[in-house]
Each structure stands twice: as C-alpha cells, then as structure tokens.
Tab-separated table of C-alpha atoms in Angstrom:
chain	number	residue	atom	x	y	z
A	1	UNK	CA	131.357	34.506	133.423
A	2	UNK	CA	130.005	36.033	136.518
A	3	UNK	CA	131.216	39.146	135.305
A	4	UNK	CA	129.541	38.852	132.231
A	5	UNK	CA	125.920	38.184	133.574
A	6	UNK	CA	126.732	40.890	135.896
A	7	UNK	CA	126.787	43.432	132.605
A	8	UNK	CA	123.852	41.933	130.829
A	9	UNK	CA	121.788	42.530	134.297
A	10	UNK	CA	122.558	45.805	134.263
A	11	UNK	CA	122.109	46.344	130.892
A	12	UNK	CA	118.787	44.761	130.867
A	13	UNK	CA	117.950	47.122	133.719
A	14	UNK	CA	118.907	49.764	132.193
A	15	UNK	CA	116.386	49.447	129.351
A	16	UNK	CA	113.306	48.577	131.509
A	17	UNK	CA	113.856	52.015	133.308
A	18	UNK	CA	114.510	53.752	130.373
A	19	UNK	CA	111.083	52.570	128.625
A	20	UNK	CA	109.263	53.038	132.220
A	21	UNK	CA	110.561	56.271	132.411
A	22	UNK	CA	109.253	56.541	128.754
A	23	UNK	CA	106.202	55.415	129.387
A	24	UNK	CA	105.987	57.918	132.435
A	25	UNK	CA	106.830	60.912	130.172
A	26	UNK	CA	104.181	60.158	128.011
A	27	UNK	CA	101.377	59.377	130.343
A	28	UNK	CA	102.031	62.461	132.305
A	29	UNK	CA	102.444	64.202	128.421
A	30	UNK	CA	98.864	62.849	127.130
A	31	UNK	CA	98.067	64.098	130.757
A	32	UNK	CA	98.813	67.462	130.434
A	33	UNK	CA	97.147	67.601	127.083
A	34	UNK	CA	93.906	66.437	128.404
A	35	UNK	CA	93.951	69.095	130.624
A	36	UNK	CA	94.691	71.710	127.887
A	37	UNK	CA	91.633	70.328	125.664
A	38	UNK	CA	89.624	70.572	129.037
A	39	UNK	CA	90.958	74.325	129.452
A	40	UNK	CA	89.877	75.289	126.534
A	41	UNK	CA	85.978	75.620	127.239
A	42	UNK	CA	84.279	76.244	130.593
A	43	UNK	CA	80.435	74.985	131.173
A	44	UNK	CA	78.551	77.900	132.710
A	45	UNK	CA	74.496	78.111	133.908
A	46	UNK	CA	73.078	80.723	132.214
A	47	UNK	CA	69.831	82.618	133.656
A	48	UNK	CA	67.223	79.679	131.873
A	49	UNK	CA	69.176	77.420	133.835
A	50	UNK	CA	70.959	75.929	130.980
A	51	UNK	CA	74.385	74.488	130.992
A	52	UNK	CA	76.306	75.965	128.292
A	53	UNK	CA	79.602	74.984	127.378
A	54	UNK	CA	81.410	77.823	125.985
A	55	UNK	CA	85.040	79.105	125.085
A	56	UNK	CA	87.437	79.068	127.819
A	57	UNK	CA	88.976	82.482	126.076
A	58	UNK	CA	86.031	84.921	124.238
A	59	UNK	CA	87.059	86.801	121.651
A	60	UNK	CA	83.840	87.791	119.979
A	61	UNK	CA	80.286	88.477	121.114
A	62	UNK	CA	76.854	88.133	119.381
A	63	UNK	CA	74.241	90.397	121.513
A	64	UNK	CA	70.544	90.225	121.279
A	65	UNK	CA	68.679	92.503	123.771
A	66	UNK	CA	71.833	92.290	126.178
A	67	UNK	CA	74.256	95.005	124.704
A	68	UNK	CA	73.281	97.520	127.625
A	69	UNK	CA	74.445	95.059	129.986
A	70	UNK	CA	77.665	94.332	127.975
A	71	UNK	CA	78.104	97.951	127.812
A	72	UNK	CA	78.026	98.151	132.251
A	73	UNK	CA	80.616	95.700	131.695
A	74	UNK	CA	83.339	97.516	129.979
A	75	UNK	CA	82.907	94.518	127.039
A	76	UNK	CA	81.533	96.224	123.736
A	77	UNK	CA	85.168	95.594	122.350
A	78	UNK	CA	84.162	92.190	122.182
A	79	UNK	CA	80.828	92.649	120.673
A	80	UNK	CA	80.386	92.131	116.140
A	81	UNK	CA	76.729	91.884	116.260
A	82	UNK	CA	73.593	93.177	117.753
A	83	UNK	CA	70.152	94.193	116.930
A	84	UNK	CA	68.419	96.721	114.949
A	85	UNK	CA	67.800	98.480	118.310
A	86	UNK	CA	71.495	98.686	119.045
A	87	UNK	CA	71.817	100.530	115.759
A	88	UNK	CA	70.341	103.813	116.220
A	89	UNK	CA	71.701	106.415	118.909
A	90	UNK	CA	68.844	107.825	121.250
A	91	UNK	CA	68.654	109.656	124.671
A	92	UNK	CA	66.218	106.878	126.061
A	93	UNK	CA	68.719	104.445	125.223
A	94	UNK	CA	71.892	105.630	126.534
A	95	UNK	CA	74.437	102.865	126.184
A	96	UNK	CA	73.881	103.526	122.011
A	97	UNK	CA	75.284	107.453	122.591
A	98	UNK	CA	78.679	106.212	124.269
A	99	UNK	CA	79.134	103.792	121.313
A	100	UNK	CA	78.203	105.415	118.189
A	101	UNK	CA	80.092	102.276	116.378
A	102	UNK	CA	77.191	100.649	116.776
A	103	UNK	CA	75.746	102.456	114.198
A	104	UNK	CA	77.948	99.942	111.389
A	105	UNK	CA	77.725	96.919	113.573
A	106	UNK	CA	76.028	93.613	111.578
A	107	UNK	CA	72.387	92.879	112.960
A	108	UNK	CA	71.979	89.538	113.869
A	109	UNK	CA	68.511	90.126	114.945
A	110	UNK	CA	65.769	92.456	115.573
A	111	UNK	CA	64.751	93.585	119.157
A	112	UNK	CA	62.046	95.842	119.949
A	113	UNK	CA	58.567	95.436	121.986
A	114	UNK	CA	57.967	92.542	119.367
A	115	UNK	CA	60.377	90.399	120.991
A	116	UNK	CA	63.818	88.822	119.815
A	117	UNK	CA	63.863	87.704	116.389
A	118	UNK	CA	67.181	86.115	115.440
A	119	UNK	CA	68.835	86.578	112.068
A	120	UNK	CA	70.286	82.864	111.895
A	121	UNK	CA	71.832	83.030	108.432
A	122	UNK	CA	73.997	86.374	109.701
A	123	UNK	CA	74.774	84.681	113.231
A	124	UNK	CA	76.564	81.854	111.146
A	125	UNK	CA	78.623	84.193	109.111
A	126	UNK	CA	79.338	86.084	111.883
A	127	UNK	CA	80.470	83.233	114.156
A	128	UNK	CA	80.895	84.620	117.001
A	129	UNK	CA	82.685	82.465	120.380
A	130	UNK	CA	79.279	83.498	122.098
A	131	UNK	CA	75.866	84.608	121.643
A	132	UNK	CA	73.910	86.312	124.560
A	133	UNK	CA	70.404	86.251	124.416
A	134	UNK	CA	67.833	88.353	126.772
A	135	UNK	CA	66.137	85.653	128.898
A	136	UNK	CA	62.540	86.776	127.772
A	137	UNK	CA	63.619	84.938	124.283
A	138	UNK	CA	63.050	80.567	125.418
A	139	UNK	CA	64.184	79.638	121.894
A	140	UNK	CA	68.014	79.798	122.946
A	141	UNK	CA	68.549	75.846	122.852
A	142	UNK	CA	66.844	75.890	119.031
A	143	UNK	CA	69.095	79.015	118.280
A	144	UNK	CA	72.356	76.971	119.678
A	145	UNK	CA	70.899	74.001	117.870
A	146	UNK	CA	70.473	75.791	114.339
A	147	UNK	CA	73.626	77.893	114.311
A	148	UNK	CA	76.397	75.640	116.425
A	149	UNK	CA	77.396	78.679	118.718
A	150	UNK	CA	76.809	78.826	122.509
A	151	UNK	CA	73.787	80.928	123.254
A	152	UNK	CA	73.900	81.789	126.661
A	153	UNK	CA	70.438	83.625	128.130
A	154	UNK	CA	70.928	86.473	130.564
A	155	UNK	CA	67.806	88.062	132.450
A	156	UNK	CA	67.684	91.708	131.883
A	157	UNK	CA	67.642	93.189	135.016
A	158	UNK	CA	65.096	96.186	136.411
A	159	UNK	CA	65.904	98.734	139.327
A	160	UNK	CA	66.602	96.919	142.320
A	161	UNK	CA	64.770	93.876	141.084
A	162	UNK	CA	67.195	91.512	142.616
A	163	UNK	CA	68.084	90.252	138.620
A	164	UNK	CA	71.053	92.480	138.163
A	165	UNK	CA	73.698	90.948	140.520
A	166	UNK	CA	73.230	87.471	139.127
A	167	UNK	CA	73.490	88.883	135.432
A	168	UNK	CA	76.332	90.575	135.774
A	169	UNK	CA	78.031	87.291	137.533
A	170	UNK	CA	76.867	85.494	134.359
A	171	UNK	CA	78.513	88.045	131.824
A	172	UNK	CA	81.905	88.145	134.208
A	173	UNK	CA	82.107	84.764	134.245
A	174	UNK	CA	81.764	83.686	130.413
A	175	UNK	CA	83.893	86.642	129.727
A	176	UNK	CA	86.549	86.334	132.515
A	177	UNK	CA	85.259	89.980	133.634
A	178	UNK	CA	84.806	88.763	137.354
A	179	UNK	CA	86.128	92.111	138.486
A	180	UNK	CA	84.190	94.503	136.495
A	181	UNK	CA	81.030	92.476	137.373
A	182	UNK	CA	81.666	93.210	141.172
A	183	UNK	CA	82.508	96.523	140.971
A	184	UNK	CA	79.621	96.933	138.961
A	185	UNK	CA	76.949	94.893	141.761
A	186	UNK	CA	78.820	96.617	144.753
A	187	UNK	CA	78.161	100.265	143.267
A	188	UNK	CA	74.543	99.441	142.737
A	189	UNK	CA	74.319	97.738	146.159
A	190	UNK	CA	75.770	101.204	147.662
A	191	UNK	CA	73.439	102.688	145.803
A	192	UNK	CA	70.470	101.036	146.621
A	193	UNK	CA	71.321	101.120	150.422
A	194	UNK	CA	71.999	105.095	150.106
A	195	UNK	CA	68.283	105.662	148.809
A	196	UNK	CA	67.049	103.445	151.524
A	197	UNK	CA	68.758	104.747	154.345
A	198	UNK	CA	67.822	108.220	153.359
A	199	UNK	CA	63.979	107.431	153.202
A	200	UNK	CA	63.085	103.914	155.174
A	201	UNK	CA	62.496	105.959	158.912
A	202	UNK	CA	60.394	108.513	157.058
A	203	UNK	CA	56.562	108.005	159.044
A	204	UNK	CA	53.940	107.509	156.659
A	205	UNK	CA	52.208	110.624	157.487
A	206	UNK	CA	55.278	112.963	156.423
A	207	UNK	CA	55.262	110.886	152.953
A	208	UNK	CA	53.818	113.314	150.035
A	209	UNK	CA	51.100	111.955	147.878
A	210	UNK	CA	53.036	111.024	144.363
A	211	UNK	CA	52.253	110.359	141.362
A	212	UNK	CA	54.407	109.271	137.675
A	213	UNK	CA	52.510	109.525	134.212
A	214	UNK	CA	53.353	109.760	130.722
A	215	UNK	CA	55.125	106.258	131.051
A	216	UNK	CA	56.656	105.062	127.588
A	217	UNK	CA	55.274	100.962	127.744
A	218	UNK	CA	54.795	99.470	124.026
A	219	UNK	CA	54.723	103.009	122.930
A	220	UNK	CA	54.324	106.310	124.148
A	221	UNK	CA	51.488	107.429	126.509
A	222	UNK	CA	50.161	110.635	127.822
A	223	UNK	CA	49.000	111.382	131.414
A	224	UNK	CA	47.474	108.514	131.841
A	225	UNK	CA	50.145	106.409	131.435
A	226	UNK	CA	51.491	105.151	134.593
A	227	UNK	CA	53.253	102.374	136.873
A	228	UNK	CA	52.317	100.436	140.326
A	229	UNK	CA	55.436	99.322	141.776
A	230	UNK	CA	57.650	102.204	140.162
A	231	UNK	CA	61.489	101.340	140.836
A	232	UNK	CA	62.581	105.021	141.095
A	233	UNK	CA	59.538	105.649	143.676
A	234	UNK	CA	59.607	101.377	145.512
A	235	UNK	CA	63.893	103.004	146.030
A	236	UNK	CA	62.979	105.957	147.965
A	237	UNK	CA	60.107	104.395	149.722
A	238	UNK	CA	57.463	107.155	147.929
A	239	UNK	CA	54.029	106.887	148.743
A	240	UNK	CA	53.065	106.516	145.181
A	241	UNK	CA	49.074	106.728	145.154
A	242	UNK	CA	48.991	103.811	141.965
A	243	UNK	CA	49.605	101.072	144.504
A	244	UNK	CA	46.511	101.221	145.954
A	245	UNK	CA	45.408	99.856	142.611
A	246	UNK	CA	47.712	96.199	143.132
A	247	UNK	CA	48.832	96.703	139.742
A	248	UNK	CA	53.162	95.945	139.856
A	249	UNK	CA	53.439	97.383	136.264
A	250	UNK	CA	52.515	100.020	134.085
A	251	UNK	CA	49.076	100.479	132.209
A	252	UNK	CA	46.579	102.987	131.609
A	253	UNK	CA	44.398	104.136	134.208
A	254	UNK	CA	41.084	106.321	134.569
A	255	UNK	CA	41.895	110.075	134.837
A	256	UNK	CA	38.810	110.203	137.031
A	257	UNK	CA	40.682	108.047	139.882
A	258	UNK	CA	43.747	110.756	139.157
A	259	UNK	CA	41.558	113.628	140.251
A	260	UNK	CA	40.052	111.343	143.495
A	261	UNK	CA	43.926	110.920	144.334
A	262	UNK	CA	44.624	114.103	143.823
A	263	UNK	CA	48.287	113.617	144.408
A	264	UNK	CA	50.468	116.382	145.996
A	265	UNK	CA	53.408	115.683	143.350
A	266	UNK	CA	53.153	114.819	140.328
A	267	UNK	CA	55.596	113.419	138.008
A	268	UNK	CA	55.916	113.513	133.954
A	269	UNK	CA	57.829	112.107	131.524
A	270	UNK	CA	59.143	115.147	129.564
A	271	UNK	CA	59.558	113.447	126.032
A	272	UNK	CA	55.802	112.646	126.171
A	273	UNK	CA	55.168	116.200	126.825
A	274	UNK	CA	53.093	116.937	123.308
A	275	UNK	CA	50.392	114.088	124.239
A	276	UNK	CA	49.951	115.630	127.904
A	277	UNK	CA	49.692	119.030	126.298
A	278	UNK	CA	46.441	117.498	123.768
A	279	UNK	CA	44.872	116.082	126.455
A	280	UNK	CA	45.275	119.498	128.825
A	281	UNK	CA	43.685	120.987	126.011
A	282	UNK	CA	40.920	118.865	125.151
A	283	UNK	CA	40.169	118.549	129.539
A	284	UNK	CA	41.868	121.905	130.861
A	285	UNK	CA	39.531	121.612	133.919
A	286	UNK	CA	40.903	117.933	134.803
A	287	UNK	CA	43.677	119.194	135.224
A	288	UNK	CA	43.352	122.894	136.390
A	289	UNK	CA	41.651	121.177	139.688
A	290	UNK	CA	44.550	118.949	140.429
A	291	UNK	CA	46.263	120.067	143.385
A	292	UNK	CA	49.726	119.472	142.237
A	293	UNK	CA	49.027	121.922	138.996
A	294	UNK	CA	47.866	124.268	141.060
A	295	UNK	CA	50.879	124.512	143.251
A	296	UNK	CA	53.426	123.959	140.974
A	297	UNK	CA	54.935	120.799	141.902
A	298	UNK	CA	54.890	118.864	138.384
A	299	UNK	CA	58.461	117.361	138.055
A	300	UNK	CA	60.401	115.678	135.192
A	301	UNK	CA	61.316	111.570	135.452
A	302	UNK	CA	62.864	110.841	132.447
A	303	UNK	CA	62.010	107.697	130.247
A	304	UNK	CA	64.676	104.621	130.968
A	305	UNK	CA	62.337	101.885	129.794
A	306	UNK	CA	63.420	101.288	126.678
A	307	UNK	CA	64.680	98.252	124.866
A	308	UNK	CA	64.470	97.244	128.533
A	309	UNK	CA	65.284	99.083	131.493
A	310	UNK	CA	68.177	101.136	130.815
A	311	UNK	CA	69.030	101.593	134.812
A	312	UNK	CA	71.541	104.665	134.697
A	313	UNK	CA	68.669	106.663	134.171
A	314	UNK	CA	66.344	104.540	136.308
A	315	UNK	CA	69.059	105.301	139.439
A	316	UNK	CA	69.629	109.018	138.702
A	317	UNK	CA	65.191	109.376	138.336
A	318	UNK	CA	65.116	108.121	141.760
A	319	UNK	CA	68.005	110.070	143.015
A	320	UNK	CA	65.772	113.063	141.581
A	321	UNK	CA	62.782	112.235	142.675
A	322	UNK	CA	64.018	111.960	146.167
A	323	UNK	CA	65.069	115.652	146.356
A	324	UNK	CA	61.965	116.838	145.208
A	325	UNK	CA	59.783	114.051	147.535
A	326	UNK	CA	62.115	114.825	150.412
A	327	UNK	CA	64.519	117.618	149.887
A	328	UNK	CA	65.651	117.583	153.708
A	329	UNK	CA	67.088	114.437	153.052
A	330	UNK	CA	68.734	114.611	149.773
A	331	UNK	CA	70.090	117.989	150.119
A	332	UNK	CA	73.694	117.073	149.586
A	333	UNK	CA	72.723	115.753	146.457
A	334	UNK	CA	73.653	117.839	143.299
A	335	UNK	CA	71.026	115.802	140.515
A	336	UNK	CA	73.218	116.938	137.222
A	337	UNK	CA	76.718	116.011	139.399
A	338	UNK	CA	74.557	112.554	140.611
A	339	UNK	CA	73.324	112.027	137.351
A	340	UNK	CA	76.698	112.130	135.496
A	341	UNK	CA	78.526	110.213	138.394
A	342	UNK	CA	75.904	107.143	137.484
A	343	UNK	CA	76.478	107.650	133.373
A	344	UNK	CA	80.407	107.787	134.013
A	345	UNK	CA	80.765	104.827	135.943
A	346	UNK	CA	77.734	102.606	134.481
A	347	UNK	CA	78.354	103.904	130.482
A	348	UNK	CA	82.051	105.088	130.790
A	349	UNK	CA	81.424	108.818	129.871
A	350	UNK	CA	79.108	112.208	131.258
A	351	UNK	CA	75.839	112.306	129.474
A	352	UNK	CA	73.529	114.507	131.160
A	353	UNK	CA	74.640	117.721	129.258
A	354	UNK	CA	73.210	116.018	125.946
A	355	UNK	CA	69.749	115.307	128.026
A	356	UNK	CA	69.495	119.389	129.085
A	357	UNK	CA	70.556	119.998	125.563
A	358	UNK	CA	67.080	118.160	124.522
A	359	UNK	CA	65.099	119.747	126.583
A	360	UNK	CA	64.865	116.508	128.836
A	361	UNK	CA	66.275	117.636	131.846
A	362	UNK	CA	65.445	117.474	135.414
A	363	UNK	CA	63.341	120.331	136.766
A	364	UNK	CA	59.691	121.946	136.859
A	365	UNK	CA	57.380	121.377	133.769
A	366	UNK	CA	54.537	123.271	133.342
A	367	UNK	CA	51.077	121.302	131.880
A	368	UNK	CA	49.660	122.895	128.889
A	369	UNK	CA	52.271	124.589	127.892
C-alpha cells in the first residue's frame, strides 16, 4: 500500500514539474518574442525634436532636401525618391554628378528656394521604411500623419555652423551608419581646426582687407551680391570688410560702400561672371578705381549654396581663399590636390577636373573681360 502511494506521489510530481517547466518555456518563449517585436523599430529624436519611431532595419529612403547629406554618408543605395532638385546633374550641386542615377529616381517632392513641397500621393506608392525631411519644412508630423511613414527632420547643416555633427548622428543612427557618421564629423572637425590653427594668431593689422561678391542667394547676383558672416572667410579668420555692416547673411549692398571699403582682395563667383561683366560695362570707373582691380588680386570662390550648402565646395573655397589671404601659411597646400581630397572623401570620387573643365576653377579672374 505504502508502496503504492509512494508511486502515485511521484507520479503526481512528476506532472506538476513537467507543466511548470511548461509554463516556464513559454513565458520565457512569449518573452523572447516581445523582445523581437520591440527590436524591430527604434524611437529616435530627430532635429524638430520629434520622437519618431522608425524601422529597426532601413531598407529604403524617401529624401526631401537631405540627399547631399545621405550622399556624405555613403547611403544613396538606400535612397528611391527625392526631389526635382536631385534630378538634374550640376557643378553647384555636386553630390548629383557622383550619382547620375538620380537622373531616373521618382520625385516625391519639389525642392528649390520655394521650399519643400511634398508629393504625398507618390510617397505612398513609394513606401519607403523612412522619409527624411530638411528641418526648414515644420509640416513633417502632417506629412507622417497623411502618408503613415516615419518622417524624420534633419537640419541641413552650413560650414562650421555647429549643425553638421548632430545631423550626421541623426542619419547614422536611423540608418545604423554610426561609423560613417563619425568618420564623417571627425574629418570635418580636423578640418575646421587645420584652418584655424593656420590663421587664429594672425594680428589684425597683417589681415588683408577682403571682400566676396557675385553670391548666388534666391538667384544669381552680380557684384553686388555678397555675405556678412561668410563660412569660407569666419574659417580662416579673414577680415572680410561686410561685417562691419552686422548683416550674418547674404544680400545686396550699395556699390558706393564697395568703393569706401576699397578692399585689398576681392573675391568673385566665376559662374556669375556675365552679370559682373554688364555692370563693369555700364560703371567701368567703379570699378577701374578699386584697388584690388588695379592690382590684380580678384580671385575665384566658387558657388556651394545651392539647394543648401553643398560644404565640399564650401571647405575647399576656404582652403583657397586662405592661400591667396595668407599664402605664408597655406603654402603646403596644393588647392586642386585639397580640393579633390574633400570631393573623394565627402562625395566618394575626384571632381575638380570637371570644375576646370567649365571654366570654374580656382585662380585669377579678370573684371570686364
């Protein structure tokens, strides 16, 4: 008898650890699957300060206004829509020559000096894992809203702004590009630092006189157009005669004030060349009296503001404009070697031969002619 309650004991033992250990294999099962359904999206804060919940994996990107940056960040493999400004391959927007694809790619918006205008019908067809959108556009919770795909709003950076490091964290991080995005910050860090270091101990009274015009800004513009707070001229710590103005962007200003300046450099945007040329002829004394005409020290800067600031050729202007400002100190530099090192390792090829090519080039320019 004993022996026989002894076997039902152990038998009834046996089945509560068998359904405990049941029970345990399925909690810690529905456990692990939790954490797989939590894996598979990631909640990021995007440059708005939005939290955006997004695909843990991304396997296609929407772009509007931020396919330069996704272009710095090796990721255009990724991208299957941008805007009509991503379509068309020109010099003053370099990241469209290294990816002449772009030409076929779907627009999902427009870009431009009018702002972002989403395409939302083609953003739904598209569906891609991800849409970024340029932080100037505030619609992005009413884009995420209409089409059911994260938006995720990155701030376009300018030169040495203090924008770029965080954007580039942003992209690395939705896109599991950590790496690239700090390779990326540290080179422009270096950068930044080199330009400084060559200029900062410079006294004020061995700093030239400069001055930048035929600035591209909604449009094209002839001498007159110019910049306070010029990122290729704030890098090299130039004494750039529009900041006694207090303007910190670019407008128009009175060729009269110019002349009172009289700067003893003078910079030019080459592609604007033609309107600089009507006005010389329309005012040849204006500029005949200028100093900097006189002694030949007119200089190219190339355009890089376009579609926002395209900041390979922001870096290689200042680079430039250092060794004409202060050639002692940027004597080692080679401008076409510089210039290509900053395409290769921002745009992923050598670009400056297609710039000479073009006539756009960094050198001497002569007004008027």
């Amino acid at each position: 008898m004993k022996n026989r309650i002894k076997k039902v004991a152990i038998i009834l033992l046996s089945l509560v650890m068998m359904v405990s250990f049941a029970a345990c294999s399925n909690a810690k099962a529905d456990d692990t699957e939790s954490k797989e359904v939590e894996a598979t999206t990631k909640v990021v804060t995007d440059s708005l300060g939005r939290q955006v919940e997004v695909p843990a994996e991304i396997d296609s990107v929407g772009s509007l206004g931020v396919m330069r940056l996704l272009t710095y960040m090796d990721a255009v493999d990724l991208v299957k829509g941008g805007t009509d400004m991503d379509n068309v391959q020109v010099l003053t927007r370099p990241y469209t020559l290294v990816n002449p694809n772009f030409a076929s790619l779907t627009q999902i918006g427009q870009g431009g000096s009018g702002g972002i205008v989403p395409f939302d019908e083609e953003i739904v067809k598209l569906a891609p894992d991800v849409i970024f959108v340029v932080s100037d556009y505030t619609q992005s919770d009413e884009l995420q809203a209409k089409t059911g795909i994260p938006v995720v709003a990155v701030a376009s950076p300018g030169l040495f702004d203090g924008k770029m490091s965080a954007s580039m964290d942003l992209i690395g991080q939705v896109l599991g590009k950590e790496d690239r995005a700090k390779e990326v910050n540290e080179y422009m860090d270096q950068a930044q630092k080199d330009l400084n270091d060559r200029t900062k101990d410079i006294p004020e009274a061995s700093r030239p006189s400069v001055y930048n015009g035929a600035l591209n800004f909604k449009g094209k513009h002839g001498f007159d157009g110019t910049s306070g707070n010029y990122g290729p001229f704030v890098a090299i710590n130039a004494n750039n005669v529009v900041d006694q103005t207090g303007q910190k962007s670019a407008f128009s200003i009175d060729l009269e004030q110019v002349l009172a300046w009289n700067p003893e450099i003078i910079f030019l945007n080459p592609e604007n060349m033609d309107l600089v040329n009507e006005q010389y002829t329309q005012n040849p004394d204006f500029f005949n009296s200028l100093q900097a005409v006189q002694n030949n020290k007119v200089y190219t800067q190339l355009a890089y503001n376009n579609n926002y600031t395209n900041m390979e050729i922001a870096l290689a202007d200042a680079y430039y404009a250092g060794t004409i400002i202060y050639p002692d100190k940027f004597k080692d530099v080679n401008i076409e070697k510089k210039a290509d090192e900053i395409f290769e390792f921002l745009l992923g090829e050598k670009l400056y031969a297609k710039y000479t090519a073009a006539g756009q080039g960094f050198g001497p320019l002569t007004i008027g002619k």
